[in-house]
CSV table of C-alpha atoms in Angstrom, one decimal:
chain,number,residue,atom,x,y,z
A,675,UNK,CA,26.3,-10.0,-28.1
A,676,UNK,CA,26.7,-6.2,-28.2
A,677,UNK,CA,22.9,-5.9,-28.4
A,678,UNK,CA,22.5,-8.0,-25.2
A,679,UNK,CA,25.1,-5.9,-23.4
A,680,UNK,CA,23.4,-2.7,-24.4
A,681,UNK,CA,20.1,-4.1,-23.2
A,682,UNK,CA,21.5,-5.2,-19.8
A,683,UNK,CA,23.1,-1.8,-19.4
A,684,UNK,CA,19.9,0.0,-20.2
A,685,UNK,CA,17.9,-2.1,-17.7
A,686,UNK,CA,20.5,-1.5,-14.9
A,687,UNK,CA,20.5,2.2,-15.7
A,688,UNK,CA,16.8,2.3,-15.3
A,689,UNK,CA,16.9,0.4,-12.0
A,690,UNK,CA,19.6,2.7,-10.6
A,691,UNK,CA,17.6,5.7,-11.6
A,692,UNK,CA,14.5,4.3,-9.9
A,693,UNK,CA,16.6,3.6,-6.8
A,694,UNK,CA,17.7,7.2,-6.8
A,695,UNK,CA,14.1,8.5,-7.1
A,696,UNK,CA,13.1,6.1,-4.3
A,697,UNK,CA,15.9,7.5,-2.1
A,698,UNK,CA,14.9,11.1,-2.8
A,699,UNK,CA,11.2,10.1,-2.0
A,700,UNK,CA,12.2,8.6,1.3
A,701,UNK,CA,14.2,11.7,2.3
A,702,UNK,CA,11.2,13.9,1.4
A,703,UNK,CA,8.8,11.7,3.4
A,704,UNK,CA,11.0,11.7,6.4
A,705,UNK,CA,11.4,15.5,6.2
A,706,UNK,CA,7.7,16.2,5.8
A,707,UNK,CA,6.8,13.8,8.7
A,708,UNK,CA,9.5,15.4,10.9
A,709,UNK,CA,8.3,18.9,10.2
A,710,UNK,CA,4.7,18.0,10.7
A,711,UNK,CA,5.5,16.6,14.1
A,712,UNK,CA,7.7,19.6,14.8
A,713,UNK,CA,5.0,22.2,14.1
A,714,UNK,CA,2.2,20.3,15.8
A,715,UNK,CA,1.0,21.9,19.1
A,716,UNK,CA,2.8,20.6,22.2
A,717,UNK,CA,5.7,18.2,22.2
A,718,UNK,CA,6.7,14.7,23.5
A,719,UNK,CA,8.2,16.2,26.7
A,720,UNK,CA,4.9,17.8,27.6
A,721,UNK,CA,3.0,14.6,26.9
A,722,UNK,CA,5.5,12.4,28.9
A,723,UNK,CA,5.6,14.7,31.9
A,724,UNK,CA,1.8,14.8,32.2
A,725,UNK,CA,-0.7,17.5,32.9
A,726,UNK,CA,0.4,18.2,36.5
A,727,UNK,CA,4.1,18.8,35.6
A,728,UNK,CA,5.5,22.2,36.2
A,729,UNK,CA,7.2,24.3,33.5
A,730,UNK,CA,10.6,23.6,35.1
A,731,UNK,CA,10.0,19.8,35.1
A,732,UNK,CA,8.9,19.9,31.4
A,733,UNK,CA,11.9,22.0,30.5
A,734,UNK,CA,14.3,19.6,32.3
A,735,UNK,CA,12.7,16.6,30.6
A,736,UNK,CA,12.9,18.3,27.2
A,737,UNK,CA,16.6,18.8,27.8
A,738,UNK,CA,17.1,15.2,28.8
A,739,UNK,CA,15.3,14.0,25.7
A,740,UNK,CA,17.4,16.3,23.5
A,741,UNK,CA,14.3,18.2,22.2
A,742,UNK,CA,15.8,21.6,23.1
A,743,UNK,CA,18.3,21.3,20.3
A,744,UNK,CA,17.8,22.9,16.9
A,745,UNK,CA,15.5,20.8,14.6
A,746,UNK,CA,18.1,20.4,11.8
A,747,UNK,CA,20.5,18.8,14.3
A,748,UNK,CA,17.8,16.3,15.5
A,749,UNK,CA,16.6,15.6,11.9
A,750,UNK,CA,20.0,14.7,10.5
A,751,UNK,CA,20.6,12.7,13.7
A,752,UNK,CA,17.4,10.7,12.9
A,753,UNK,CA,18.4,10.2,9.3
A,754,UNK,CA,21.9,8.9,10.3
A,755,UNK,CA,20.3,6.4,12.8
A,756,UNK,CA,17.6,5.4,10.3
A,757,UNK,CA,20.3,4.6,7.7
A,758,UNK,CA,21.6,2.0,10.2
A,759,UNK,CA,18.0,0.8,11.0
A,760,UNK,CA,18.2,2.3,14.4
A,761,UNK,CA,15.0,4.2,15.4
A,762,UNK,CA,15.6,4.6,19.2
A,763,UNK,CA,13.1,3.9,21.9
A,764,UNK,CA,9.4,4.8,22.5
A,765,UNK,CA,8.9,7.8,24.8
A,766,UNK,CA,6.1,6.0,26.6
A,767,UNK,CA,5.3,2.9,28.6
A,768,UNK,CA,8.3,0.6,29.1
A,769,UNK,CA,10.2,2.7,26.5
A,770,UNK,CA,10.3,-0.3,24.2
A,771,UNK,CA,12.8,-0.2,21.3
A,772,UNK,CA,11.0,1.1,18.2
A,773,UNK,CA,12.5,-1.7,16.1
A,774,UNK,CA,10.7,-4.2,18.4
A,775,UNK,CA,7.4,-2.3,17.9
A,776,UNK,CA,7.8,-2.2,14.1
A,777,UNK,CA,8.9,-5.8,14.0
A,778,UNK,CA,5.8,-6.9,15.9
A,779,UNK,CA,3.3,-4.9,13.9
A,780,UNK,CA,4.7,-5.1,10.4
A,781,UNK,CA,3.9,-8.8,9.6
A,782,UNK,CA,0.2,-8.3,10.2
A,783,UNK,CA,0.1,-5.2,8.0
A,784,UNK,CA,2.0,-7.1,5.2
A,785,UNK,CA,-0.4,-10.0,5.6
A,786,UNK,CA,-3.4,-7.6,5.4
A,787,UNK,CA,-2.1,-5.6,2.5
A,788,UNK,CA,-0.8,-8.7,0.6
A,789,UNK,CA,-4.1,-10.5,1.0
A,790,UNK,CA,-6.0,-7.4,-0.1
A,791,UNK,CA,-3.8,-6.8,-3.2
A,792,UNK,CA,-4.1,-10.5,-4.2
A,793,UNK,CA,-7.9,-10.3,-3.9
A,794,UNK,CA,-8.1,-7.0,-5.7
A,795,UNK,CA,-5.9,-8.3,-8.5
A,796,UNK,CA,-7.9,-11.5,-9.0
A,797,UNK,CA,-11.2,-9.6,-8.9
A,798,UNK,CA,-10.0,-6.8,-11.1
A,799,UNK,CA,-8.5,-9.0,-13.8
A,800,UNK,CA,-11.5,-11.4,-13.8
A,801,UNK,CA,-14.3,-8.9,-13.7
A,802,UNK,CA,-12.6,-6.5,-16.1
A,803,UNK,CA,-12.0,-9.2,-18.7
A,804,UNK,CA,-15.6,-10.5,-18.4
A,805,UNK,CA,-16.9,-7.0,-18.7
A,806,UNK,CA,-14.9,-6.4,-21.9
A,807,UNK,CA,-16.0,-9.7,-23.4
A,808,UNK,CA,-19.7,-8.8,-22.7
A,809,UNK,CA,-19.2,-5.1,-23.5
A,810,UNK,CA,-22.4,-3.0,-23.3
A,811,UNK,CA,-24.4,-6.1,-22.1
A,812,UNK,CA,-26.0,-6.5,-18.6
A,813,UNK,CA,-22.9,-8.2,-17.0
A,814,UNK,CA,-20.8,-5.2,-18.2
A,815,UNK,CA,-23.2,-2.6,-16.9
A,816,UNK,CA,-23.5,-4.5,-13.5
A,817,UNK,CA,-19.7,-4.6,-13.3
A,818,UNK,CA,-19.4,-0.9,-14.1
A,819,UNK,CA,-22.0,0.0,-11.5
A,820,UNK,CA,-20.3,-2.1,-8.8
A,821,UNK,CA,-16.8,-0.8,-9.6
A,822,UNK,CA,-18.2,2.8,-9.4
A,823,UNK,CA,-19.5,2.0,-5.9
A,824,UNK,CA,-16.2,0.5,-5.0
A,825,UNK,CA,-14.3,3.6,-6.0
A,826,UNK,CA,-16.6,6.1,-4.4
A,827,UNK,CA,-17.5,4.4,-1.1
A,828,UNK,CA,-14.7,5.1,1.5
A,829,UNK,CA,-13.4,2.5,3.9
A,830,UNK,CA,-14.9,4.0,7.0
A,831,UNK,CA,-18.4,3.7,5.4
A,832,UNK,CA,-18.0,0.3,3.9
A,833,UNK,CA,-16.6,-1.3,7.1
A,834,UNK,CA,-19.6,-0.7,9.4
A,835,UNK,CA,-22.0,-1.8,6.6
A,836,UNK,CA,-20.2,-5.2,6.2
A,837,UNK,CA,-19.8,-5.6,10.0
A,838,UNK,CA,-23.5,-5.0,10.5
A,839,UNK,CA,-24.4,-7.5,7.8
A,840,UNK,CA,-21.9,-10.3,8.4
A,841,UNK,CA,-21.1,-9.9,12.1
A,842,UNK,CA,-24.2,-8.5,13.7
A,843,UNK,CA,-27.1,-9.7,11.6
A,844,UNK,CA,-25.7,-13.0,10.1
A,845,UNK,CA,-23.2,-13.7,12.9
A,846,UNK,CA,-20.8,-15.6,10.6
A,847,UNK,CA,-17.7,-13.4,11.1
A,848,UNK,CA,-16.1,-11.6,14.1
A,849,UNK,CA,-16.4,-7.9,14.4
A,850,UNK,CA,-12.9,-7.0,15.6
A,851,UNK,CA,-9.4,-8.5,15.9
A,852,UNK,CA,-9.2,-8.2,19.7
A,853,UNK,CA,-12.1,-10.5,20.6
A,854,UNK,CA,-11.4,-13.8,22.3
A,855,UNK,CA,-10.0,-16.3,19.7
A,856,UNK,CA,-12.8,-18.8,18.9
A,857,UNK,CA,-11.9,-19.3,15.2
A,858,UNK,CA,-8.7,-19.4,13.0
A,859,UNK,CA,-7.1,-16.1,12.1
A,860,UNK,CA,-8.5,-16.4,8.6
A,861,UNK,CA,-12.0,-15.5,9.8
A,862,UNK,CA,-10.7,-12.4,11.5
A,863,UNK,CA,-9.0,-11.3,8.3
A,864,UNK,CA,-12.0,-11.7,6.0
A,865,UNK,CA,-13.8,-8.4,6.6
A,866,UNK,CA,-10.7,-6.2,6.9
A,867,UNK,CA,-9.3,-7.7,3.6
A,868,UNK,CA,-12.6,-7.1,1.8
A,869,UNK,CA,-12.8,-3.5,3.0
A,870,UNK,CA,-9.2,-2.8,2.1
A,871,UNK,CA,-9.4,-4.5,-1.3
A,872,UNK,CA,-12.7,-2.9,-2.4
A,873,UNK,CA,-11.3,0.3,-3.9
A,874,UNK,CA,-8.2,-1.1,-5.7
A,875,UNK,CA,-10.4,-4.0,-7.0
A,876,UNK,CA,-12.8,-1.5,-8.5
A,877,UNK,CA,-10.0,0.6,-10.0
A,878,UNK,CA,-8.3,-2.5,-11.5
A,879,UNK,CA,-11.6,-3.7,-12.9
A,880,UNK,CA,-12.2,-0.5,-14.8
A,881,UNK,CA,-8.6,-0.3,-16.0
A,882,UNK,CA,-8.6,-4.0,-17.2
A,883,UNK,CA,-11.9,-3.5,-19.0
A,884,UNK,CA,-10.7,-0.3,-20.8
A,885,UNK,CA,-7.4,-1.9,-21.7
A,886,UNK,CA,-9.1,-5.1,-22.9
A,887,UNK,CA,-11.6,-3.2,-25.0
A,888,UNK,CA,-8.7,-1.2,-26.6
A,889,UNK,CA,-6.7,-4.4,-27.2
A,890,UNK,CA,-9.7,-6.3,-28.7
A,891,UNK,CA,-10.1,-3.5,-31.3
A,892,UNK,CA,-6.5,-3.8,-32.6
A,893,UNK,CA,-5.5,-5.3,-35.9
A,894,UNK,CA,-3.8,-8.4,-34.6
A,895,UNK,CA,-7.0,-9.5,-32.8
A,896,UNK,CA,-9.1,-9.0,-36.0
A,897,UNK,CA,-6.5,-11.0,-37.9
A,898,UNK,CA,-6.7,-13.8,-35.3
A,899,UNK,CA,-10.5,-13.8,-35.6
A,900,UNK,CA,-10.2,-14.0,-39.4
A,901,UNK,CA,-7.9,-17.0,-39.1
A,902,UNK,CA,-10.5,-18.8,-37.0
A,903,UNK,CA,-8.6,-18.8,-33.7
A,904,UNK,CA,-10.9,-19.9,-30.9
A,905,UNK,CA,-12.5,-17.0,-28.9
A,906,UNK,CA,-11.1,-18.2,-25.5
A,907,UNK,CA,-7.6,-18.2,-27.0
A,908,UNK,CA,-8.0,-14.7,-28.4
A,909,UNK,CA,-9.3,-13.3,-25.1
A,910,UNK,CA,-7.1,-15.0,-22.5
A,911,UNK,CA,-3.9,-15.8,-24.5
A,912,UNK,CA,-3.5,-12.8,-26.8
A,913,UNK,CA,-5.7,-9.9,-25.6
A,914,UNK,CA,-5.3,-10.3,-21.9
A,915,UNK,CA,-1.5,-10.6,-22.1
A,916,UNK,CA,-1.3,-7.2,-23.9
A,917,UNK,CA,-4.0,-5.6,-21.7
A,918,UNK,CA,-2.4,-6.6,-18.4
A,919,UNK,CA,0.7,-4.3,-18.7
A,920,UNK,CA,-1.0,-1.1,-17.5
A,921,UNK,CA,-2.8,-3.1,-14.8
A,922,UNK,CA,0.6,-4.3,-13.4
A,923,UNK,CA,1.7,-0.7,-13.2
A,924,UNK,CA,-1.5,0.2,-11.3
A,925,UNK,CA,-1.0,-2.7,-8.9
A,926,UNK,CA,2.2,-1.1,-7.6
A,927,UNK,CA,0.4,2.2,-7.0
A,928,UNK,CA,-2.5,0.3,-5.4
A,929,UNK,CA,-0.1,-1.3,-2.9
A,930,UNK,CA,0.8,2.3,-1.7
A,931,UNK,CA,-2.9,3.0,-1.3
A,932,UNK,CA,-3.3,-0.3,0.7
A,933,UNK,CA,-0.5,0.7,3.1
A,934,UNK,CA,-2.1,4.0,3.8
A,935,UNK,CA,-5.6,2.6,3.7
A,936,UNK,CA,-4.5,-0.1,6.3
A,937,UNK,CA,-4.0,2.7,8.8
A,938,UNK,CA,-7.8,3.3,8.7
A,939,UNK,CA,-8.8,-0.4,8.5
A,940,UNK,CA,-6.5,-1.5,11.3
A,941,UNK,CA,-8.0,1.2,13.5
A,942,UNK,CA,-11.6,0.2,12.7
A,943,UNK,CA,-11.0,-3.5,13.3
A,944,UNK,CA,-8.5,-2.9,16.2
A,945,UNK,CA,-5.8,-4.9,14.4
A,946,UNK,CA,-2.3,-4.5,16.0
A,947,UNK,CA,-0.5,-3.7,12.7
A,948,UNK,CA,1.8,-0.9,11.6
A,949,UNK,CA,-1.1,1.5,10.9
A,950,UNK,CA,-2.6,0.9,14.4
A,951,UNK,CA,0.8,1.5,15.9
A,952,UNK,CA,1.3,4.7,13.9
A,953,UNK,CA,-2.2,6.1,14.9
A,954,UNK,CA,-1.6,5.2,18.5
A,955,UNK,CA,1.8,7.0,18.4
A,956,UNK,CA,0.3,10.1,16.8
A,957,UNK,CA,-2.4,10.3,19.5
A,958,UNK,CA,0.3,10.0,22.2
A,959,UNK,CA,2.9,12.2,20.4
A,960,UNK,CA,5.4,9.4,20.4
A,961,UNK,CA,7.8,10.9,17.8
A,962,UNK,CA,10.2,7.9,17.3
A,963,UNK,CA,7.4,5.5,16.5
A,964,UNK,CA,5.7,8.1,14.2
A,965,UNK,CA,8.9,8.7,12.2
A,966,UNK,CA,9.8,5.0,12.0
A,967,UNK,CA,6.3,3.7,10.9
A,968,UNK,CA,6.0,6.4,8.3
A,969,UNK,CA,9.5,5.8,6.9
A,970,UNK,CA,9.0,2.0,6.8
A,971,UNK,CA,5.6,2.4,5.0
A,972,UNK,CA,7.3,4.7,2.5
A,973,UNK,CA,10.2,2.3,2.0
A,974,UNK,CA,7.7,-0.6,1.3
A,975,UNK,CA,5.9,1.6,-1.3
A,976,UNK,CA,9.1,2.5,-3.0
A,977,UNK,CA,10.3,-1.2,-3.0
A,978,UNK,CA,7.0,-2.5,-4.5
A,979,UNK,CA,7.1,0.1,-7.3
A,980,UNK,CA,10.7,-0.7,-8.0
A,981,UNK,CA,9.9,-4.5,-8.3
A,982,UNK,CA,7.0,-3.6,-10.7
A,983,UNK,CA,9.3,-1.4,-12.8
A,984,UNK,CA,11.8,-4.3,-13.0
A,985,UNK,CA,9.1,-6.8,-13.9
A,986,UNK,CA,7.6,-4.8,-16.8
A,987,UNK,CA,10.7,-5.0,-19.1
A,988,UNK,CA,10.8,-8.8,-18.5
A,989,UNK,CA,7.1,-9.1,-19.5
A,990,UNK,CA,7.1,-6.6,-22.4
A,991,UNK,CA,10.1,-6.5,-24.8
A,992,UNK,CA,8.9,-3.1,-26.1
A,993,UNK,CA,9.7,-1.5,-22.7
A,994,UNK,CA,13.0,-3.3,-22.6
A,995,UNK,CA,14.0,-1.9,-26.0
A,996,UNK,CA,13.0,1.6,-25.0
A,997,UNK,CA,15.4,1.5,-22.1
A,998,UNK,CA,18.4,0.6,-24.3
């Protein structure tokens, strides 16, 4: 009973510590983003007023928008509103509430990133396991070659190659998101998901292979072989379960990459997600949207890593014991 209580206390202490780290990370992200927008040339008042506005008109608008106040005052005001999930209104167009913009764009980004991490996980675990089983044979060398290409080729290079092959030459998939809908959304997601998943899939493949090779060389595997345990049971029941732990940790990090990578992919395929909204806001100088989209992306990254950290002690008793 006492042991169970100590275990639960240790796990909750680790979760609270992670929450504290996450909160500090979000404060850091918000401060860096705010300062980057602050020191950038020009400001929102100049952009909203237009090129033909006089200096007096820009100054009057800057005063109305509250931009003439000291930056610490505006930053802490933003933090106070963000803590209540209030991000103000866009400076441009119909001055739409930022919450509405984020709420409209976020589901597509989550669908894109979720599909990409699912594809990357399936490919990474499958190819990495098969490469370890056929270590130093042609399938292993082919997998290592493809994974090296996946890690080194950036999104903005891979995307036009795939568009040229599958959309232009073969004409089996659409080129962008904003074309007239003639097929289900699934077909519009295929290329963006593949482009976004390529790099994390390659990293997870290499990590799974290395972890499986290490696990297969351990004593308990050799003992299972000596006892005549079937090879498939050794590979997929014993070795893969132990090898998957570092891969799970990497999945959380990969999701952060996918969120930032989606900014580029959404722009290439003109997908109206959070990344596209952020890039559009940066080009306009729409500070409320820039701050909100960056903070929401950071919060998602922290949340996913927290969930991974909470899942690891459940899967591996050794990690749970180390937290007691």
